[in-house]
Amino acid sequence: CISQHLPSVLGEMGHNTAQVGIMVSVMTAGSAVGTMAEGLVCSKLGIKKTMIGVIALYAVGYVLMSVNRSVYTALVFLAFGSGSIGTLMPIVVRTIFGGREYAAIWSVVISCSSVASFLAAPLWGMVYDFFGSYRPALIAMPVLLAGGVFCLFGAFRNIED
């Protein structure tokens, strides 16, 4: 969600253009590393524990950003969360729905993910326009992620990991 507005968020925090460029690079590299690491962790711990861990890191990243603390750590945590879409979401879909009709179900899930991304970017901008700061969105994200964890528990309620 934050990727499109990350340079503006970091600029609002007082970082100059060079620092913002380095920070965006850190998040991009962290996303690449996170994507690979999440697959390995998922193989060892299972999808439920991995998803909860990744969502927790993602939420902590937003909390750290909202209080303007440990920005590089926050960016790495955010990178792990944003990188999980390509790695963990297909595993979640296959675990919940099985292999039957996987392609049809996955196409709906990834389409919904795209629509959410299309809506999220302007919403971040609207929050900034309304409040004059990205902080309310940074604070709201952990709450929304907690709702996602609640939904995840519901989806996995009858599934052994």
PDB file of C-alpha atoms in Angstrom:
ATOM      1  CA  CYS A   1       0.000   0.000   0.000  1.00  0.00           C
ATOM      2  CA  ILE A   2       2.680   2.469   0.961  1.00  0.00           C
ATOM      3  CA  SER A   3       5.019   1.880  -1.978  1.00  0.00           C
ATOM      4  CA  GLN A   4       3.599   4.565  -4.263  1.00  0.00           C
ATOM      5  CA  HIS A   5       3.687   7.188  -1.510  1.00  0.00           C
ATOM      6  CA  LEU A   6       6.894   6.101   0.197  1.00  0.00           C
ATOM      7  CA  PRO A   7       9.064   8.938  -1.183  1.00  0.00           C
ATOM      8  CA  SER A   8       6.478  11.497  -0.029  1.00  0.00           C
ATOM      9  CA  VAL A   9       6.132   9.853   3.399  1.00  0.00           C
ATOM     10  CA  LEU A  10       9.898   9.857   3.873  1.00  0.00           C
ATOM     11  CA  GLY A  11      10.144  13.443   2.647  1.00  0.00           C
ATOM     12  CA  GLU A  12       7.451  14.457   5.130  1.00  0.00           C
ATOM     13  CA  MET A  13       9.592  12.873   7.851  1.00  0.00           C
ATOM     14  CA  GLY A  14      12.369  15.300   6.979  1.00  0.00           C
ATOM     15  CA  HIS A  15      14.643  13.156   4.822  1.00  0.00           C
ATOM     16  CA  ASN A  16      16.352  14.751   1.834  1.00  0.00           C
ATOM     17  CA  THR A  17      16.165  13.414  -1.724  1.00  0.00           C
ATOM     18  CA  ALA A  18      19.395  11.399  -1.479  1.00  0.00           C
ATOM     19  CA  GLN A  19      18.294   9.759   1.765  1.00  0.00           C
ATOM     20  CA  VAL A  20      14.874   8.978   0.298  1.00  0.00           C
ATOM     21  CA  GLY A  21      16.529   7.338  -2.716  1.00  0.00           C
ATOM     22  CA  ILE A  22      18.660   5.141  -0.455  1.00  0.00           C
ATOM     23  CA  MET A  23      15.664   4.261   1.712  1.00  0.00           C
ATOM     24  CA  VAL A  24      13.503   3.284  -1.254  1.00  0.00           C
ATOM     25  CA  SER A  25      16.399   1.113  -2.462  1.00  0.00           C
ATOM     26  CA  VAL A  26      16.611  -0.507   0.984  1.00  0.00           C
ATOM     27  CA  MET A  27      12.912  -1.331   0.840  1.00  0.00           C
ATOM     28  CA  THR A  28      13.214  -2.748  -2.680  1.00  0.00           C
ATOM     29  CA  ALA A  29      16.198  -4.905  -1.707  1.00  0.00           C
ATOM     30  CA  GLY A  30      14.433  -5.950   1.489  1.00  0.00           C
ATOM     31  CA  SER A  31      11.426  -7.025  -0.536  1.00  0.00           C
ATOM     32  CA  ALA A  32      13.610  -9.216  -2.763  1.00  0.00           C
ATOM     33  CA  VAL A  33      15.344 -10.815   0.221  1.00  0.00           C
ATOM     34  CA  GLY A  34      12.056 -11.124   2.088  1.00  0.00           C
ATOM     35  CA  THR A  35      10.395 -12.912  -0.808  1.00  0.00           C
ATOM     36  CA  MET A  36      13.112 -15.564  -0.826  1.00  0.00           C
ATOM     37  CA  ALA A  37      13.251 -15.863   2.963  1.00  0.00           C
ATOM     38  CA  GLU A  38       9.490 -16.194   3.322  1.00  0.00           C
ATOM     39  CA  GLY A  39       9.436 -19.251   1.099  1.00  0.00           C
ATOM     40  CA  LEU A  40      12.099 -20.923   3.245  1.00  0.00           C
ATOM     41  CA  VAL A  41      10.404 -19.962   6.500  1.00  0.00           C
ATOM     42  CA  CYS A  42       7.071 -21.212   5.177  1.00  0.00           C
ATOM     43  CA  SER A  43       8.642 -24.580   4.384  1.00  0.00           C
ATOM     44  CA  LYS A  44       9.916 -24.847   7.976  1.00  0.00           C
ATOM     45  CA  LEU A  45       7.088 -23.314  10.018  1.00  0.00           C
ATOM     46  CA  GLY A  46       4.033 -23.684   7.795  1.00  0.00           C
ATOM     47  CA  ILE A  47       1.870 -21.085   6.143  1.00  0.00           C
ATOM     48  CA  LYS A  48      -0.171 -19.997   9.182  1.00  0.00           C
ATOM     49  CA  LYS A  49       2.797 -19.137  11.384  1.00  0.00           C
ATOM     50  CA  THR A  50       4.652 -17.546   8.493  1.00  0.00           C
ATOM     51  CA  MET A  51       1.711 -15.343   7.507  1.00  0.00           C
ATOM     52  CA  ILE A  52       1.131 -14.220  11.085  1.00  0.00           C
ATOM     53  CA  GLY A  53       4.838 -13.453  11.478  1.00  0.00           C
ATOM     54  CA  VAL A  54       4.988 -11.506   8.226  1.00  0.00           C
ATOM     55  CA  ILE A  55       1.840  -9.539   9.041  1.00  0.00           C
ATOM     56  CA  ALA A  56       3.266  -8.778  12.505  1.00  0.00           C
ATOM     57  CA  LEU A  57       6.490  -7.471  10.924  1.00  0.00           C
ATOM     58  CA  TYR A  58       4.439  -5.421   8.476  1.00  0.00           C
ATOM     59  CA  ALA A  59       2.394  -3.897  11.329  1.00  0.00           C
ATOM     60  CA  VAL A  60       5.528  -3.123  13.385  1.00  0.00           C
ATOM     61  CA  GLY A  61       6.998  -1.440  10.316  1.00  0.00           C
ATOM     62  CA  TYR A  62       3.993   0.868  10.090  1.00  0.00           C
ATOM     63  CA  VAL A  63       4.135   1.610  13.827  1.00  0.00           C
ATOM     64  CA  LEU A  64       7.834   2.493  13.585  1.00  0.00           C
ATOM     65  CA  MET A  65       7.145   4.740  10.594  1.00  0.00           C
ATOM     66  CA  SER A  66       4.246   6.457  12.378  1.00  0.00           C
ATOM     67  CA  VAL A  67       6.485   7.461  15.295  1.00  0.00           C
ATOM     68  CA  ASN A  68       9.432   8.287  12.977  1.00  0.00           C
ATOM     69  CA  ARG A  69      11.725   5.789  14.691  1.00  0.00           C
ATOM     70  CA  SER A  70      14.151   3.256  13.233  1.00  0.00           C
ATOM     71  CA  VAL A  71      13.167   4.128   9.673  1.00  0.00           C
ATOM     72  CA  TYR A  72      15.545   1.631   8.048  1.00  0.00           C
ATOM     73  CA  THR A  73      14.263  -1.175  10.284  1.00  0.00           C
ATOM     74  CA  ALA A  74      10.705  -0.106   9.506  1.00  0.00           C
ATOM     75  CA  LEU A  75      11.428  -0.204   5.779  1.00  0.00           C
ATOM     76  CA  VAL A  76      12.842  -3.728   5.991  1.00  0.00           C
ATOM     77  CA  PHE A  77       9.758  -4.870   7.935  1.00  0.00           C
ATOM     78  CA  LEU A  78       7.486  -3.176   5.397  1.00  0.00           C
ATOM     79  CA  ALA A  79       9.453  -4.817   2.599  1.00  0.00           C
ATOM     80  CA  PHE A  80       8.845  -8.281   4.052  1.00  0.00           C
ATOM     81  CA  GLY A  81       5.125  -7.538   4.202  1.00  0.00           C
ATOM     82  CA  SER A  82       4.859  -6.157   0.699  1.00  0.00           C
ATOM     83  CA  GLY A  83       6.970  -8.984  -0.728  1.00  0.00           C
ATOM     84  CA  SER A  84       4.684 -11.618   0.735  1.00  0.00           C
ATOM     85  CA  ILE A  85       1.961 -11.052  -1.850  1.00  0.00           C
ATOM     86  CA  GLY A  86       3.851 -12.852  -4.590  1.00  0.00           C
ATOM     87  CA  THR A  87       5.260 -15.572  -2.355  1.00  0.00           C
ATOM     88  CA  LEU A  88       2.776 -16.409   0.355  1.00  0.00           C
ATOM     89  CA  MET A  89      -0.589 -15.529  -1.169  1.00  0.00           C
ATOM     90  CA  PRO A  90      -0.512 -18.361  -3.734  1.00  0.00           C
ATOM     91  CA  ILE A  91       0.351 -20.767  -0.918  1.00  0.00           C
ATOM     92  CA  VAL A  92      -2.524 -19.432   1.200  1.00  0.00           C
ATOM     93  CA  VAL A  93      -4.978 -19.840  -1.666  1.00  0.00           C
ATOM     94  CA  ARG A  94      -3.799 -23.380  -2.395  1.00  0.00           C
ATOM     95  CA  THR A  95      -3.879 -24.318   1.302  1.00  0.00           C
ATOM     96  CA  ILE A  96      -7.390 -22.975   1.846  1.00  0.00           C
ATOM     97  CA  PHE A  97      -9.013 -24.049  -1.430  1.00  0.00           C
ATOM     98  CA  GLY A  98      -6.824 -26.941  -2.570  1.00  0.00           C
ATOM     99  CA  GLY A  99      -5.620 -27.651  -6.073  1.00  0.00           C
ATOM    100  CA  ARG A 100      -9.022 -28.022  -7.642  1.00  0.00           C
ATOM    101  CA  GLU A 101      -9.970 -24.898  -9.607  1.00  0.00           C
ATOM    102  CA  TYR A 102      -6.831 -23.213  -8.234  1.00  0.00           C
ATOM    103  CA  ALA A 103      -6.257 -21.146 -11.395  1.00  0.00           C
ATOM    104  CA  ALA A 104      -9.795 -19.774 -11.375  1.00  0.00           C
ATOM    105  CA  ILE A 105      -9.697 -18.943  -7.678  1.00  0.00           C
ATOM    106  CA  TRP A 106      -6.215 -17.442  -7.887  1.00  0.00           C
ATOM    107  CA  SER A 107      -7.239 -15.217 -10.793  1.00  0.00           C
ATOM    108  CA  VAL A 108     -10.055 -13.748  -8.683  1.00  0.00           C
ATOM    109  CA  VAL A 109      -7.768 -13.257  -5.674  1.00  0.00           C
ATOM    110  CA  ILE A 110      -5.029 -11.539  -7.666  1.00  0.00           C
ATOM    111  CA  SER A 111      -7.601  -9.375  -9.448  1.00  0.00           C
ATOM    112  CA  CYS A 112      -9.005  -8.266  -6.105  1.00  0.00           C
ATOM    113  CA  SER A 113      -5.465  -7.544  -4.931  1.00  0.00           C
ATOM    114  CA  SER A 114      -4.928  -5.333  -7.975  1.00  0.00           C
ATOM    115  CA  VAL A 115      -8.182  -3.474  -7.376  1.00  0.00           C
ATOM    116  CA  ALA A 116      -7.185  -2.947  -3.737  1.00  0.00           C
ATOM    117  CA  SER A 117      -3.859  -1.494  -4.877  1.00  0.00           C
ATOM    118  CA  PHE A 118      -5.616   0.814  -7.332  1.00  0.00           C
ATOM    119  CA  LEU A 119      -7.855   2.055  -4.513  1.00  0.00           C
ATOM    120  CA  ALA A 120      -5.170   2.249  -1.834  1.00  0.00           C
ATOM    121  CA  ALA A 121      -2.847   4.656  -3.639  1.00  0.00           C
ATOM    122  CA  PRO A 122      -5.453   7.413  -4.017  1.00  0.00           C
ATOM    123  CA  LEU A 123      -6.697   6.782  -0.465  1.00  0.00           C
ATOM    124  CA  TRP A 124      -3.199   7.460   0.891  1.00  0.00           C
ATOM    125  CA  GLY A 125      -3.222  10.707  -1.083  1.00  0.00           C
ATOM    126  CA  MET A 126      -6.683  11.594   0.225  1.00  0.00           C
ATOM    127  CA  VAL A 127      -5.514  11.030   3.797  1.00  0.00           C
ATOM    128  CA  TYR A 128      -2.637  13.417   3.173  1.00  0.00           C
ATOM    129  CA  ASP A 129      -4.924  16.001   1.554  1.00  0.00           C
ATOM    130  CA  PHE A 130      -7.437  15.800   4.397  1.00  0.00           C
ATOM    131  CA  PHE A 131      -5.045  15.665   7.379  1.00  0.00           C
ATOM    132  CA  GLY A 132      -1.952  17.316   5.903  1.00  0.00           C
ATOM    133  CA  SER A 133       0.067  14.303   6.987  1.00  0.00           C
ATOM    134  CA  TYR A 134       0.468  10.606   6.221  1.00  0.00           C
ATOM    135  CA  ARG A 135       0.560   9.768   9.936  1.00  0.00           C
ATOM    136  CA  PRO A 136      -3.167   8.818  10.224  1.00  0.00           C
ATOM    137  CA  ALA A 137      -2.724   6.275   7.412  1.00  0.00           C
ATOM    138  CA  LEU A 138       0.440   4.925   9.049  1.00  0.00           C
ATOM    139  CA  ILE A 139      -1.463   4.526  12.309  1.00  0.00           C
ATOM    140  CA  ALA A 140      -4.515   2.948  10.635  1.00  0.00           C
ATOM    141  CA  MET A 141      -2.544   0.270   8.771  1.00  0.00           C
ATOM    142  CA  PRO A 142      -1.706  -1.909  11.826  1.00  0.00           C
ATOM    143  CA  VAL A 143      -5.397  -1.866  12.737  1.00  0.00           C
ATOM    144  CA  LEU A 144      -6.343  -2.990   9.226  1.00  0.00           C
ATOM    145  CA  LEU A 145      -3.632  -5.659   9.342  1.00  0.00           C
ATOM    146  CA  ALA A 146      -5.026  -6.928  12.660  1.00  0.00           C
ATOM    147  CA  GLY A 147      -8.356  -7.338  10.862  1.00  0.00           C
ATOM    148  CA  GLY A 148      -6.506  -9.309   8.194  1.00  0.00           C
ATOM    149  CA  VAL A 149      -5.056 -11.624  10.846  1.00  0.00           C
ATOM    150  CA  PHE A 150      -8.554 -12.147  12.235  1.00  0.00           C
ATOM    151  CA  CYS A 151      -9.758 -13.123   8.742  1.00  0.00           C
ATOM    152  CA  LEU A 152      -6.738 -15.377   8.315  1.00  0.00           C
ATOM    153  CA  PHE A 153      -7.596 -17.250  11.521  1.00  0.00           C
ATOM    154  CA  GLY A 154     -11.119 -17.714  10.215  1.00  0.00           C
ATOM    155  CA  ALA A 155      -9.888 -19.015   6.879  1.00  0.00           C
ATOM    156  CA  PHE A 156      -7.489 -21.465   8.521  1.00  0.00           C
ATOM    157  CA  ARG A 157      -9.801 -22.612  11.317  1.00  0.00           C
ATOM    158  CA  ASN A 158     -10.193 -26.169   9.955  1.00  0.00           C
ATOM    159  CA  ILE A 159      -6.810 -26.517   8.289  1.00  0.00           C
ATOM    160  CA  GLU A 160      -3.856 -28.334   9.794  1.00  0.00           C
ATOM    161  CA  ASP A 161      -0.475 -26.780   9.123  1.00  0.00           C
TER     162      ASP A 161
END
